[in-house]
Amino acid sequence: MNDKTILLVEDNPDDEALTLRAFASSNLVNEVVVVRDGQEALDYLLGTGPFASRDTRIQPQIVLLDLNLPKVNGIDVLKRIRADARTLTLPVVILTSSTQERDRLAAYRGFANSYIRKPVDFDQFTAAVQQLGLYWLVLNQPPPTATTGF
Amino acid sequence: MASKSTTITTKVMSAIMVTSITVLLFTCAAFITYEFVSFRSTMARSLETRADILAANATAAVAFRNELDARELLASLRKDPHIVDACLYDKDGRVFATYPETAPPASFPTRPPRQGYAFESSHLVIFQPVVQEDRWLGTLYVRSDLLAINERYRLYAILVLSILGGSILLAFALSNSLQKRISKPILDLAAVVRQISERREYSARAEKRSDDELGFLTDAFNDMLAQIQQRDGSLRDSEARMKAILDSALDGVITMDHDGRISAFNPAAERLFGHARSTAVGAVLADLIIPPTLRERHSSGVARYLATMQSTVLDKRLELTAMRSDGFEFPAEVTITRISQEGPPTFTGFIRDITERKRAEKEIRELNDQLEQRVIERTAELEASNRELEAFSSAVSHDLRAPLRSIDGFSKALLDDGREILDPQCQGHLTRIRAASQRMGLLIDDLLNLSRLSRTEMRRETVDLTSLARQITAELKQTQLDRDVIVTIEDGLIVEGDTHLLRVALENLLGNAWKYTSKHPTARIELVRANTGAEHVYLVRDDGAGFDMAHAALLFRPFQRLHRQTEFEGTGVGLATVQRIIHRHGGRLWAEGTVDAGAAFYFTLWDREPA
């Protein structure tokens, strides 16, 4: 389980702390890598900028992507992820406050794997993160690794 | 004409003359013939009488052969100069006395007949018997010349000729005056005809001189003239009118014969093209008013028409390019019509300068384009403001909720992590903080939903309200299985509308009914249709908490509630949402209620077309 990392793309430190707390309370032991804006997320995934030395053959098990992000917004990050062969099949779950139809549509059109709204009630939020982790990290069969698949 | 009139006079006169002279000649010839015959017989009888007397006197002389007496008797013939000679024969036929005495007896005919007369070539010869008491004694022979007849003939000739001459003169004079009665009216008529044909004066009239056929002819002619004058007048009027129309027409009117030459050119055409009528008429139309680049098409079009008699341009409004005398080309609306339907065709064109119209059309087009541009701009502005609204909604949705989540999340974290050190009162405070932030989250969601209702596009389809309501109430029952609620939904409530919106409306109405009956051990909820006249009114009714009608006006205001939060949960957006949906369906929504006896919500659909 340890090699299955989670990439959390979240600019709000409160949300980051609460999300990590929710993961902790769900007994998920996977490493959670946190990046704070869209550009950083792309750098990490595609091995550019500060992450130039990272081995991009190793990709997270799941990306939790907020939509309202500084620099490059969530939808554009999603499009770039889907445009690159290395991350084309990467499971991406949109985790956001917005329930705007426009956002939901854009996310699914960009081939997001799931769209989850962060509830205000922290109990509900914790429950959502628990289910999410259980589903994507345990239940869901990931695609074959990008290097062999493509 | 003069020779002709002479001919008529001559013809009439010669007819009269020939007739009268012929009659005269026949008359004279008959008279002369009669006279000739009767004069000869008279002459013969007279000579016979004389011979008879002489023969009676000569009886004795013959009986006694007394030559002397016989000679003396014969000598009495001397008184008549026409008697050429005479003799007496005895009963043996021998001449014994002659007249004149010297005439030889041999010159008299031998063997004389006893009695008779005969006309010889130039003499009348008589043999008269000399008889005494029925005893024939001898014969008297008398020969007379015919000079008397000749004299008579001469006299007759003079007479006949003078009568003939006089008659002819008289006939000429008479016929000359009589023929005028016939020829004069004809000549007068001819003169009138000449006058009319030379001067076209249809007002002239021939004078009627008699009531005969000529009079009738004159009348008929005058009558005909009157008709011609009338028709000429109306023709002139009509031509004058036509000319006035053509002259005053604002459109150029040009007539072209089949050779392509201009035969008429009205003043408007003069103004339009800058050519004078005098130069235009007779000129080739194509050279005058058709731009050089289009002449080929024009002439081939005319040729094709003349060959096939089929045209695509006749009797239609065409927009063509025309050319002025200075070579300037302008847009023209042209209608070409074929005028004469028999014989070689002529064409009339009605031409209008449409420069101004074209300019106006262009202006309208430009204005239209500007308008469209403005619409596009306005639409873009509207879209921009919609986008702003979306951005605002998005911001509200995202940015307002995020702090709430922090408040709730960290309150929870504090409750969890500080469980050991926080007293129950502090924990109570934190619980309140969490409840308040969660409620605010609901308010924000409802607010966003309400604004979304107004923005989403509405579809119009057949909606089964009965089925929708049954689904909703089934879901409500699932949330609280222990409740005893009797739900009545009328069958067959089929309406027109947007399924999604009507579902939201029913969810709110039935959800309210469900909520406000929750304090009662048993409850009834209904959805029925009440018909008031032609109008369908739909009704959601419950026997729950109800409301005071005094506050009914507040019901549909957003965030306005008639119950405390501790009594019934809610944000106060539900009925405002229902009202907005019903309004979008062109309907009305109203409510009746009694405290603790229930509430009824009525709505209609499509009272009017939605704005």
Tab-separated table of N, CA and C in Angstrom, chain B residues 517-587:
chain	number	residue	atom	x	y	z
B	517	THR	N	-46.808	18.287	8.320
B	517	THR	CA	-47.742	17.345	8.974
B	517	THR	C	-46.992	16.429	9.942
B	518	SER	N	-45.671	16.668	10.080
B	518	SER	CA	-44.851	15.708	10.847
B	518	SER	C	-45.171	15.718	12.346
B	519	LYS	N	-45.818	16.793	12.811
B	519	LYS	CA	-46.132	16.864	14.241
B	519	LYS	C	-47.437	16.139	14.572
B	520	HIS	N	-48.182	15.757	13.514
B	520	HIS	CA	-49.452	15.078	13.744
B	520	HIS	C	-49.239	13.567	13.651
B	521	PRO	N	-49.971	12.830	14.521
B	521	PRO	CA	-49.787	11.365	14.504
B	521	PRO	C	-50.211	10.745	13.168
B	522	THR	N	-51.307	11.237	12.622
B	522	THR	CA	-51.697	10.785	11.284
B	522	THR	C	-51.860	12.028	10.408
B	523	ALA	N	-51.753	11.813	9.103
B	523	ALA	CA	-51.851	12.976	8.206
B	523	ALA	C	-52.430	12.559	6.858
B	524	ARG	N	-52.967	13.565	6.146
B	524	ARG	CA	-53.460	13.334	4.785
B	524	ARG	C	-52.759	14.342	3.871
B	525	ILE	N	-52.298	13.837	2.756
B	525	ILE	CA	-51.695	14.726	1.738
B	525	ILE	C	-52.368	14.396	0.404
B	526	GLU	N	-52.767	15.452	-0.327
B	526	GLU	CA	-53.472	15.232	-1.600
B	526	GLU	C	-52.874	16.072	-2.730
B	527	LEU	N	-52.937	15.505	-3.910
B	527	LEU	CA	-52.729	16.326	-5.124
B	527	LEU	C	-53.932	16.053	-6.021
B	528	VAL	N	-54.775	17.072	-6.252
B	528	VAL	CA	-55.964	16.895	-7.091
B	528	VAL	C	-56.087	18.053	-8.069
B	529	ARG	N	-56.973	17.815	-9.019
B	529	ARG	CA	-57.258	18.895	-9.982
B	529	ARG	C	-58.675	19.374	-9.737
B	530	ALA	N	-58.855	20.673	-9.539
B	530	ALA	CA	-60.178	21.265	-9.388
B	530	ALA	C	-60.449	22.092	-10.633
B	531	ASN	N	-61.651	21.891	-11.201
B	531	ASN	CA	-61.955	22.647	-12.415
B	531	ASN	C	-62.853	23.823	-12.085
B	532	THR	N	-62.382	25.001	-12.384
B	532	THR	CA	-63.232	26.176	-12.231
B	532	THR	C	-63.447	26.740	-13.623
B	533	GLY	N	-64.618	26.443	-14.180
B	533	GLY	CA	-64.893	26.870	-15.553
B	533	GLY	C	-64.001	26.099	-16.498
B	534	ALA	N	-63.390	26.819	-17.435
B	534	ALA	CA	-62.544	26.162	-18.418
B	534	ALA	C	-61.136	25.958	-17.873
B	535	GLU	N	-60.878	26.526	-16.696
B	535	GLU	CA	-59.508	26.551	-16.187
B	535	GLU	C	-59.238	25.352	-15.279
B	536	HIS	N	-58.054	24.768	-15.451
B	536	HIS	CA	-57.619	23.699	-14.559
B	536	HIS	C	-56.826	24.310	-13.418
B	537	VAL	N	-57.219	23.985	-12.195
B	537	VAL	CA	-56.460	24.438	-11.025
B	537	VAL	C	-55.948	23.186	-10.306
B	538	TYR	N	-54.654	23.165	-10.044
B	538	TYR	CA	-54.062	22.014	-9.352
B	538	TYR	C	-53.885	22.402	-7.880
B	539	LEU	N	-54.050	21.422	-7.031
B	539	LEU	CA	-54.154	21.722	-5.607
B	539	LEU	C	-53.357	20.693	-4.795
B	540	VAL	N	-52.411	21.198	-3.980
B	540	VAL	CA	-51.696	20.329	-3.029
B	540	VAL	C	-52.182	20.718	-1.625
B	541	ARG	N	-52.747	19.739	-0.946
B	541	ARG	CA	-53.406	20.062	0.320
B	541	ARG	C	-52.913	19.097	1.405
B	542	ASP	N	-52.780	19.653	2.625
B	542	ASP	CA	-52.451	18.771	3.753
B	542	ASP	C	-53.270	19.191	4.963
B	543	ASP	N	-53.249	18.351	6.004
B	543	ASP	CA	-53.992	18.714	7.228
B	543	ASP	C	-52.997	18.946	8.373
B	544	GLY	N	-51.877	19.607	7.998
B	544	GLY	CA	-50.796	19.798	8.964
B	544	GLY	C	-50.883	21.105	9.725
B	545	ALA	N	-49.730	21.692	9.976
B	545	ALA	CA	-49.618	22.862	10.849
B	545	ALA	C	-50.358	24.076	10.311
B	546	GLY	N	-50.443	24.185	8.969
B	546	GLY	CA	-51.157	25.325	8.387
B	546	GLY	C	-50.455	26.635	8.661
B	547	PHE	N	-51.161	27.730	8.396
B	547	PHE	CA	-50.588	29.048	8.684
B	547	PHE	C	-51.699	30.050	8.852
B	548	ASP	N	-51.343	31.187	9.387
B	548	ASP	CA	-52.307	32.272	9.596
B	548	ASP	C	-52.412	33.066	8.305
B	549	MET	N	-53.636	33.163	7.762
B	549	MET	CA	-53.822	33.863	6.478
B	549	MET	C	-53.333	35.303	6.518
B	550	ALA	N	-53.221	35.856	7.722
B	550	ALA	CA	-52.726	37.235	7.853
B	550	ALA	C	-51.310	37.361	7.313
B	551	HIS	N	-50.576	36.254	7.335
B	551	HIS	CA	-49.184	36.312	6.877
B	551	HIS	C	-49.007	35.696	5.489
B	552	ALA	N	-50.139	35.406	4.824
B	552	ALA	CA	-50.065	34.677	3.545
B	552	ALA	C	-49.164	35.377	2.522
B	553	ALA	N	-49.161	36.723	2.559
B	553	ALA	CA	-48.382	37.463	1.572
B	553	ALA	C	-46.889	37.212	1.720
B	554	LEU	N	-46.447	36.824	2.890
B	554	LEU	CA	-45.009	36.622	3.128
B	554	LEU	C	-44.517	35.261	2.650
B	555	LEU	N	-45.487	34.364	2.410
B	555	LEU	CA	-45.147	32.964	2.129
B	555	LEU	C	-44.126	32.782	1.018
B	556	PHE	N	-44.320	33.576	-0.056
B	556	PHE	CA	-43.533	33.292	-1.263
B	556	PHE	C	-42.266	34.135	-1.360
B	557	ARG	N	-41.986	34.915	-0.298
B	557	ARG	CA	-40.748	35.696	-0.314
B	557	ARG	C	-39.580	34.807	0.085
B	558	PRO	N	-38.469	34.955	-0.618
B	558	PRO	CA	-37.312	34.123	-0.278
B	558	PRO	C	-36.864	34.383	1.161
B	559	PHE	N	-36.471	33.341	1.844
B	559	PHE	CA	-35.909	33.389	3.200
B	559	PHE	C	-36.913	33.872	4.232
B	560	GLN	N	-38.181	33.985	3.807
B	560	GLN	CA	-39.212	34.405	4.743
B	560	GLN	C	-39.902	33.155	5.269
B	561	ARG	N	-39.932	32.989	6.594
B	561	ARG	CA	-40.549	31.783	7.142
B	561	ARG	C	-41.641	32.171	8.134
B	562	LEU	N	-42.680	31.323	8.234
B	562	LEU	CA	-43.757	31.583	9.190
B	562	LEU	C	-43.612	30.705	10.435
B	563	HIS	N	-42.596	29.826	10.376
B	563	HIS	CA	-42.392	28.950	11.535
B	563	HIS	C	-40.964	29.090	12.014
B	564	ARG	N	-40.791	28.845	13.302
B	564	ARG	CA	-39.436	28.920	13.856
B	564	ARG	C	-38.626	27.726	13.380
B	565	GLN	N	-37.314	27.972	13.311
B	565	GLN	CA	-36.400	26.935	12.844
B	565	GLN	C	-36.478	25.696	13.745
B	566	THR	N	-36.734	25.984	15.068
B	566	THR	CA	-36.780	24.847	15.994
B	566	THR	C	-38.046	24.021	15.789
B	567	GLU	N	-39.115	24.681	15.249
B	567	GLU	CA	-40.358	23.934	14.986
B	567	GLU	C	-40.202	23.069	13.736
B	568	PHE	N	-39.900	23.772	12.619
B	568	PHE	CA	-39.733	23.067	11.343
B	568	PHE	C	-38.465	23.594	10.693
B	569	GLU	N	-37.596	22.698	10.284
B	569	GLU	CA	-36.367	23.135	9.615
B	569	GLU	C	-36.702	23.709	8.245
B	570	GLY	N	-35.822	24.549	7.750
B	570	GLY	CA	-36.048	25.088	6.406
B	570	GLY	C	-35.333	26.393	6.200
B	571	THR	N	-35.171	26.761	4.965
B	571	THR	CA	-34.450	27.993	4.634
B	571	THR	C	-35.385	29.084	4.151
B	572	GLY	N	-36.643	28.741	3.855
B	572	GLY	CA	-37.584	29.751	3.358
B	572	GLY	C	-37.432	30.038	1.872
B	573	VAL	N	-36.772	29.124	1.201
B	573	VAL	CA	-36.566	29.346	-0.243
B	573	VAL	C	-37.536	28.499	-1.069
B	574	GLY	N	-38.063	27.463	-0.478
B	574	GLY	CA	-38.873	26.484	-1.210
B	574	GLY	C	-40.045	27.082	-1.962
B	575	LEU	N	-40.916	27.847	-1.267
B	575	LEU	CA	-42.100	28.392	-1.937
B	575	LEU	C	-41.746	29.482	-2.941
B	576	ALA	N	-40.666	30.228	-2.639
B	576	ALA	CA	-40.195	31.213	-3.617
B	576	ALA	C	-39.780	30.490	-4.901
B	577	THR	N	-39.138	29.338	-4.714
B	577	THR	CA	-38.737	28.525	-5.868
B	577	THR	C	-39.965	28.049	-6.643
B	578	VAL	N	-40.986	27.545	-5.914
B	578	VAL	CA	-42.206	27.057	-6.564
B	578	VAL	C	-42.858	28.195	-7.360
B	579	GLN	N	-42.920	29.361	-6.705
B	579	GLN	CA	-43.567	30.494	-7.388
B	579	GLN	C	-42.841	30.849	-8.688
B	580	ARG	N	-41.520	30.830	-8.621
B	580	ARG	CA	-40.769	31.178	-9.817
B	580	ARG	C	-41.010	30.142	-10.930
B	581	ILE	N	-41.097	28.888	-10.566
B	581	ILE	CA	-41.333	27.829	-11.568
B	581	ILE	C	-42.726	27.977	-12.190
B	582	ILE	N	-43.742	28.228	-11.316
B	582	ILE	CA	-45.109	28.379	-11.836
B	582	ILE	C	-45.197	29.599	-12.753
B	583	HIS	N	-44.544	30.673	-12.368
B	583	HIS	CA	-44.544	31.862	-13.226
B	583	HIS	C	-43.888	31.578	-14.564
B	584	ARG	N	-42.816	30.808	-14.529
B	584	ARG	CA	-42.169	30.475	-15.803
B	584	ARG	C	-43.074	29.599	-16.663
B	585	HIS	N	-44.049	28.961	-16.048
B	585	HIS	CA	-45.018	28.167	-16.806
B	585	HIS	C	-46.282	28.961	-17.102
B	586	GLY	N	-46.204	30.276	-16.969
B	586	GLY	CA	-47.342	31.114	-17.308
B	586	GLY	C	-48.528	30.901	-16.380
B	587	GLY	N	-48.280	30.491	-15.146
B	587	GLY	CA	-49.387	30.201	-14.243
B	587	GLY	C	-49.382	31.083	-12.998
